[in-house]
Coordinates of C-alpha atoms and ligand atoms in Angstrom, one line a residue:
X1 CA -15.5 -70.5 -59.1
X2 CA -13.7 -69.3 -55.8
X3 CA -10.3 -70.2 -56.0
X4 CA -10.8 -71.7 -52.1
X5 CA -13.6 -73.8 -53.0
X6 CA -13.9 -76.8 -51.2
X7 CA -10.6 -76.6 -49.3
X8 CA -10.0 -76.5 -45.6
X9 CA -7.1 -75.7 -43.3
X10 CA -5.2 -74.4 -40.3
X11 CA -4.0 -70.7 -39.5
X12 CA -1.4 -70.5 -36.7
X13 CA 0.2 -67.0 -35.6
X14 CA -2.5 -64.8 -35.7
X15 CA -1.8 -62.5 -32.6
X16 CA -4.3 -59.5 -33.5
X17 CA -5.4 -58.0 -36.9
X18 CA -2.3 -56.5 -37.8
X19 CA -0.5 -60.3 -37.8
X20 CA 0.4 -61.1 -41.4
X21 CA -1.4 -64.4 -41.1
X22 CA -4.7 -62.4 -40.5
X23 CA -3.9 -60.5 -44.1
X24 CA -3.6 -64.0 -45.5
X25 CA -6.6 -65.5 -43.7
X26 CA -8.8 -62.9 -45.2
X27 CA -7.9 -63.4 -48.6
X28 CA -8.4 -67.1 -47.9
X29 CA -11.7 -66.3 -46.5
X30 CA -12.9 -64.2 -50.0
X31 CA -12.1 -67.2 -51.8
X32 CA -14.3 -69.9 -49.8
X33 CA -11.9 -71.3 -47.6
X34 CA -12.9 -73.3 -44.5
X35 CA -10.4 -72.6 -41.7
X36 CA -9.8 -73.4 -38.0
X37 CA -7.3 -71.3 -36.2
X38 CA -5.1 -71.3 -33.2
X39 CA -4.5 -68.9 -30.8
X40 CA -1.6 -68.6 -27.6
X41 CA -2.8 -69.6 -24.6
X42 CA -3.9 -67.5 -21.9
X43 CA -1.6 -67.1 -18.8
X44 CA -5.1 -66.5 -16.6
X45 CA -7.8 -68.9 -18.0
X46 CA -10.0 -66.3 -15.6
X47 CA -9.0 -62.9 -18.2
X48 CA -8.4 -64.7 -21.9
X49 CA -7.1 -62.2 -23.6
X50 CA -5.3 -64.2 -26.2
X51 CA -8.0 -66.1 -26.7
X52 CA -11.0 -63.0 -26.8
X53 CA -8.6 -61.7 -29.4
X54 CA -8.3 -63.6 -31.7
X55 CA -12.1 -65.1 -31.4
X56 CA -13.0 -61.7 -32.1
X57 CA -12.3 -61.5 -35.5
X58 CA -12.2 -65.6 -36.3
X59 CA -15.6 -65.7 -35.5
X60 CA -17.3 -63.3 -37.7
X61 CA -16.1 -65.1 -41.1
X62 CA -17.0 -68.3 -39.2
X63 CA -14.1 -70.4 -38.5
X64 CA -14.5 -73.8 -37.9
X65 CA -12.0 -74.2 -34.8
X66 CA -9.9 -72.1 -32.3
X67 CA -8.0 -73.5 -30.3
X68 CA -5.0 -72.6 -27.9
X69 CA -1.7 -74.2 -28.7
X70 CA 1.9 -73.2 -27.9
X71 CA 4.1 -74.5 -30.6
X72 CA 6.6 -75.6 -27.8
X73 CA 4.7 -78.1 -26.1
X74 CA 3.9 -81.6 -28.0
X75 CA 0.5 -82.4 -26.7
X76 CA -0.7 -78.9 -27.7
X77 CA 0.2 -79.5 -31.6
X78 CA -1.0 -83.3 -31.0
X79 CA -4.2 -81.9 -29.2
X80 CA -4.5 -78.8 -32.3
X81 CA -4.6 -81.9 -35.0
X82 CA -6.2 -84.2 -33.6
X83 CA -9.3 -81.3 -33.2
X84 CA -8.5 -80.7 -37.2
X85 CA -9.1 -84.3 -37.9
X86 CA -12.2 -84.0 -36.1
X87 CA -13.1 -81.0 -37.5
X88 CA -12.4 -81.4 -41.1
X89 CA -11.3 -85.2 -41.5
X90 CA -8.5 -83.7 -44.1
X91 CA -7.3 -80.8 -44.8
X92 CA -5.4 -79.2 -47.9
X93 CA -3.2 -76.5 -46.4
X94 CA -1.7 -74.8 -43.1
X95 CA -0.2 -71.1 -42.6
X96 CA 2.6 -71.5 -40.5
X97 CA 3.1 -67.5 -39.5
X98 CA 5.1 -67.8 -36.4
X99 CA 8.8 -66.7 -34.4
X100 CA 10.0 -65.8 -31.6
X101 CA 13.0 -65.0 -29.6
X102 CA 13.4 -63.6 -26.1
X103 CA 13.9 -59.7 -26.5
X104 CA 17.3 -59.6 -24.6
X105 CA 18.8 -62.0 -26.7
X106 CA 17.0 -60.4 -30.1
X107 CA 18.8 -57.0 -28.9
X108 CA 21.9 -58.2 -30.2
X109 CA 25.1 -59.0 -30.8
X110 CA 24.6 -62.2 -32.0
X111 CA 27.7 -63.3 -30.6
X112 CA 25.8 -62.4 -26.9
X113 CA 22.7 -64.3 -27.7
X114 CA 21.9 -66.4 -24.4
X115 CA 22.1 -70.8 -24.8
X116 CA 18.5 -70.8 -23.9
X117 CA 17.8 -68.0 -25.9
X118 CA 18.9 -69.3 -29.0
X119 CA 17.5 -73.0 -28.0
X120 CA 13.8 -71.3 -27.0
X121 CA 14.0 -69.1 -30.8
X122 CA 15.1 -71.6 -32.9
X123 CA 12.2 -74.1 -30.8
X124 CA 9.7 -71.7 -31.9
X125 CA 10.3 -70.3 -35.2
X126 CA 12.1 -73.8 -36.5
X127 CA 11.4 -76.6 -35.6
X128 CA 7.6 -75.4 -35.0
X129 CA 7.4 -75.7 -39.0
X130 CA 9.0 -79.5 -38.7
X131 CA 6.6 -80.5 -35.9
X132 CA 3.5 -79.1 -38.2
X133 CA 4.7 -80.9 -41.2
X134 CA 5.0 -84.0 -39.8
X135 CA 1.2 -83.7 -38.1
X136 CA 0.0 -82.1 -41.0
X137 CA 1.2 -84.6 -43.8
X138 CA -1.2 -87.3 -42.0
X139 CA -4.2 -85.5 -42.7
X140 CA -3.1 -84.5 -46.3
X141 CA -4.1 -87.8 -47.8
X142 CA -4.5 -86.2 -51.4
X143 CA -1.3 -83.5 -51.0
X144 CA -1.7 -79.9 -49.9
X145 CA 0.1 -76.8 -49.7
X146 CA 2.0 -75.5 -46.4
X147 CA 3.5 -72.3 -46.2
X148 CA 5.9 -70.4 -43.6
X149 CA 7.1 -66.6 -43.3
X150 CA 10.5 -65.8 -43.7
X151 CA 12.9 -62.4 -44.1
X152 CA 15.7 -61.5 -45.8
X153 CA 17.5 -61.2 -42.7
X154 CA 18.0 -65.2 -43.6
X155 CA 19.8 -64.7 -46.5
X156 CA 22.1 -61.4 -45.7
X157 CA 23.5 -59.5 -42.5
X158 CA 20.4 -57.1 -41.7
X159 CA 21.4 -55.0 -38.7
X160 CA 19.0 -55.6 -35.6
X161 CA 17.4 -58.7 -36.9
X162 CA 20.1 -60.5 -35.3
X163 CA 19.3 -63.9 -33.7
X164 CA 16.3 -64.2 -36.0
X165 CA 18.2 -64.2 -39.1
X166 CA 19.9 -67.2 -38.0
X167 CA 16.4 -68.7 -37.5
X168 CA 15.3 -67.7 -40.7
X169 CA 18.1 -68.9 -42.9
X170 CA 17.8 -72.6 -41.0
X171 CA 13.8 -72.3 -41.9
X172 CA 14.6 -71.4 -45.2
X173 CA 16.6 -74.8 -45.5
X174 CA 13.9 -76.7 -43.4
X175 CA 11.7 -75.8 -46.5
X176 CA 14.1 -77.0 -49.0
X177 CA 14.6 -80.6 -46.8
X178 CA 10.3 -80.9 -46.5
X179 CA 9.5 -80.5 -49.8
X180 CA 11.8 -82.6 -50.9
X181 CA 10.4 -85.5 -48.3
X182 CA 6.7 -84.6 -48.4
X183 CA 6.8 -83.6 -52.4
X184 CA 6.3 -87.3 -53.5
X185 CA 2.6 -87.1 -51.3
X186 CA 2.0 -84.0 -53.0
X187 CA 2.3 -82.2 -50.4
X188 CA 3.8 -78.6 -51.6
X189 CA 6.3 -76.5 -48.7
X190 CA 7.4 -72.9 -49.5
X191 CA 8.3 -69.9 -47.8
X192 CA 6.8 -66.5 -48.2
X193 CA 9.7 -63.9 -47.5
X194 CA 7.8 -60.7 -47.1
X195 CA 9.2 -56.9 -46.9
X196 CA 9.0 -55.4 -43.6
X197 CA 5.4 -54.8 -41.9
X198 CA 4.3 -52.9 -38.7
X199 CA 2.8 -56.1 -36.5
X200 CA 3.1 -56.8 -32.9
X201 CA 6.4 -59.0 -33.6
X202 CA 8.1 -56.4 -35.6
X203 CA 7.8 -53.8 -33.2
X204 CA 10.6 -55.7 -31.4
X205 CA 12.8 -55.4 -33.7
X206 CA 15.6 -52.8 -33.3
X207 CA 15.6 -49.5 -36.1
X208 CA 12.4 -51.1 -37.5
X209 CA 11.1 -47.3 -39.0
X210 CA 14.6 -46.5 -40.3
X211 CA 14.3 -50.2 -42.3
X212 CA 10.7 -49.0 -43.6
X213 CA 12.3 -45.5 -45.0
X214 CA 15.4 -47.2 -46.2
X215 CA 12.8 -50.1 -48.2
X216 CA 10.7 -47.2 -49.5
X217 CA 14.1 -45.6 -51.2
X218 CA 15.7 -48.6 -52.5
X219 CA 13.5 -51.2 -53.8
X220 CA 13.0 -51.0 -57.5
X221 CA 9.0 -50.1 -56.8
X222 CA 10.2 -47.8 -54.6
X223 CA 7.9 -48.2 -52.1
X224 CA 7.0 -50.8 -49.1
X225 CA 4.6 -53.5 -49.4
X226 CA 1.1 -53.5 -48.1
X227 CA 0.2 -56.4 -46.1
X228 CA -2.6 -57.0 -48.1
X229 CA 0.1 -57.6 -50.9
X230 CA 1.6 -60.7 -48.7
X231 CA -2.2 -61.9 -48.0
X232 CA -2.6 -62.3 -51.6
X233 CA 0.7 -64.3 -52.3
X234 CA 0.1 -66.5 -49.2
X235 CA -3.4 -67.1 -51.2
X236 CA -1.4 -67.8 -54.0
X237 CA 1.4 -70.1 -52.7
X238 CA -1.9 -72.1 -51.0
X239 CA -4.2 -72.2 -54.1
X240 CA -4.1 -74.5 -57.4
X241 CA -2.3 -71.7 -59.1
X242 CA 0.7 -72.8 -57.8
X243 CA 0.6 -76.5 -58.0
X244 CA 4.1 -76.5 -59.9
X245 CA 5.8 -74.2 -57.0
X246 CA 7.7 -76.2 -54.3
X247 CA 10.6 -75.9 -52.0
X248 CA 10.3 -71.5 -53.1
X249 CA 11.1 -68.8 -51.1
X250 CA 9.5 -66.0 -52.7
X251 CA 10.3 -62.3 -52.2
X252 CA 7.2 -59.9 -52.1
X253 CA 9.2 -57.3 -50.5
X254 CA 8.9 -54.8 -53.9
X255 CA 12.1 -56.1 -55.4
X256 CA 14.1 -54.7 -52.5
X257 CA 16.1 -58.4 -52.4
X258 CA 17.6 -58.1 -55.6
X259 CA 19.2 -54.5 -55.0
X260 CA 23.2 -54.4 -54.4
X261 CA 23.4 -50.6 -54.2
X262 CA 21.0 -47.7 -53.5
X263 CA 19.5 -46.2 -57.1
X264 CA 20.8 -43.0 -57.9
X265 CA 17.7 -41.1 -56.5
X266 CA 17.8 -42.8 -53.5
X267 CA 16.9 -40.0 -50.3
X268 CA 17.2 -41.5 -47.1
X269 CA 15.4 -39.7 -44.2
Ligands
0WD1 O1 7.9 -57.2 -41.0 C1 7.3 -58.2 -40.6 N1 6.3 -58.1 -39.7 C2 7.7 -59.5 -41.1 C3 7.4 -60.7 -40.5 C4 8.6 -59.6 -42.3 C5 8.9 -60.9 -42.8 C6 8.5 -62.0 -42.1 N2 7.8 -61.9 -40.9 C7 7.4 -63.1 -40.3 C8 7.7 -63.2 -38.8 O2 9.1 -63.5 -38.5 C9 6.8 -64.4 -38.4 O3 7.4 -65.6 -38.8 O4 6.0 -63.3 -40.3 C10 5.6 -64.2 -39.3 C11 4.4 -63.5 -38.6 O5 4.8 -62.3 -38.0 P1 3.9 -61.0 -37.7 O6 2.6 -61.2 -38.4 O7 4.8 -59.8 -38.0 O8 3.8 -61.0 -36.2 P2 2.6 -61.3 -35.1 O9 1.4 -60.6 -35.5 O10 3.2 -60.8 -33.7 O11 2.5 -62.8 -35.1 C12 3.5 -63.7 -34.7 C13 2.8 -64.7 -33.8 C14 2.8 -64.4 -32.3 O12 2.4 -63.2 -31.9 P3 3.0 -62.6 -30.5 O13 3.3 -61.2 -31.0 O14 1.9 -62.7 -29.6 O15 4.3 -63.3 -30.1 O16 3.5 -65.9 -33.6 C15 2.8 -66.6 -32.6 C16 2.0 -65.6 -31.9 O17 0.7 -65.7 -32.2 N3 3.6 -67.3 -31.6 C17 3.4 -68.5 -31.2 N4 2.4 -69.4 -31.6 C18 2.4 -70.6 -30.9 N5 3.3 -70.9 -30.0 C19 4.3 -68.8 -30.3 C20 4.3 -70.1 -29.6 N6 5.1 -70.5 -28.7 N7 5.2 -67.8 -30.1 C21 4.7 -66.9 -31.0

């Protein structure tokens, strides 16, 4: 019996096959799930690049829905469930695989980040999670399972993440405060705090190839993780095997969080 089987859900942040969400979407897929997806929307409705994107590889494992929605404007996350509703009635889980924050103020120092900057990051990789909780719950009659993506960069000082460590430590709490409200629905919230991975996103952040050698020599598998790794948690932290798992962030970053020092043979290139 697929471990999917029966369930159906929402997939928002896929931006192009290297996203993390489509890692997790495809081990969701393998395992039966029926899922409708959302995808930015285009700046010229005449060239839909977003949009062609995206479609291009939802379509093949037949999702149910696309549909555009930017997390920052209401009526696109009222128009996103109200199409899931249609769509699947209920649902039993969403991937919430979103962030953002304008480059200039990403750059660094923290201490320089812009008011609007901080406002528009904090918008989008925040309160984005609270906005799809709160729509989500009301079509999660029987309980269901959301998840988010998080970094380290929450819970420590990693150089160059910057602003978006300040993002992810107040997700990381916002996880903590929804499963406590939406645990007694059954509804399960965790985070998934994954090792670094090459995606469109990531590219933005500063010394990103230096962070993949220096992962690769200090975490105790010495080595980074593959995407498909995350993909297989996310399918996890969505599935019945983890109906006792709530409120979690959980590392799959090879270990690498629970390091203090570099190991003895640690080469750094
Ligand atoms: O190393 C990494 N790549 C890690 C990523 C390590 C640990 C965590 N993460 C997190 C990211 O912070 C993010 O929360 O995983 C999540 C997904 O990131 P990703 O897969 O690395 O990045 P990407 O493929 O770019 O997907 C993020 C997507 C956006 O893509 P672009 O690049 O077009 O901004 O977030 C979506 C969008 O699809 N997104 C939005 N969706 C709706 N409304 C919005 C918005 N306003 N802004 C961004």
């Amino acid at each position: 019996m697929s471990l999917m089987a029966g369930k159906r859900g929402l997939v928002f942040g896929i931006a192009n096959d290297y996203s993390i969400a489509w890692a997790i979407t495809e081990q969701l897929h393998k395992e039966g799930a029926e899922l409708g997806f959302t995808h930015l929307p285009d700046r010229d409705p005449a060239n839909p690049k977003m949009e062609r994107r995206v479609r291009k590889l939802v379509d093949p494992i037949g999702a149910k829905m696309l549909v555009s929605c930017d997390v920052q404007q209401d009526a696109d996350l009222d128009k996103t469930f109200a199409l899931a509703k249609e769509t699947f009635g209920e649902i039993d889980f969403v991937v919430h695989s979103i962030a953002y924050a304008p480059i200039d103020d990403l750059k660094g120092p923290v201490y320089g980040c812009s008011r609007d900057g901080f406002k528009t990051a904090m918008d989008i990789s925040v309160f984005s999670l609270m906005a799809i909780c709160k729509r989500a719950q009301a079509l999660m009659p029987n309980g269901g399972s959301i998840i988010t993506l998080s970094y380290l960069g929450g819970e420590r000082v990693i150089p160059g993440y910057n602003v978006m460590g300040l993002c992810k430590a107040a997700l990381e709490s916002s996880v903590g405060y929804l499963a406590h409200e939406l645990g007694q629905k059954k509804i399960r919230v965790n985070a998934l705090s994954a090792g670094p991975i090459k995606t469109l996103s990531s590219s933005a952040v500063k010394d990103f190839d230096s962070m993949l050698n220096m992962y690769g020599a200090m975490a105790p598998l010495r080595r980074n993780v593959e995407v498909e790794e995350v993909g297989k948690t996310g399918l996890y932290l969505l599935s019945d095997m983890s109906t006792g798992v709530t409120g979690e962030t959980l590392h799959v970053d090879s270990g690498y969080h629970v390091m203090g020092a570099p190991p003895a043979d640690a080469k750094f290139s």
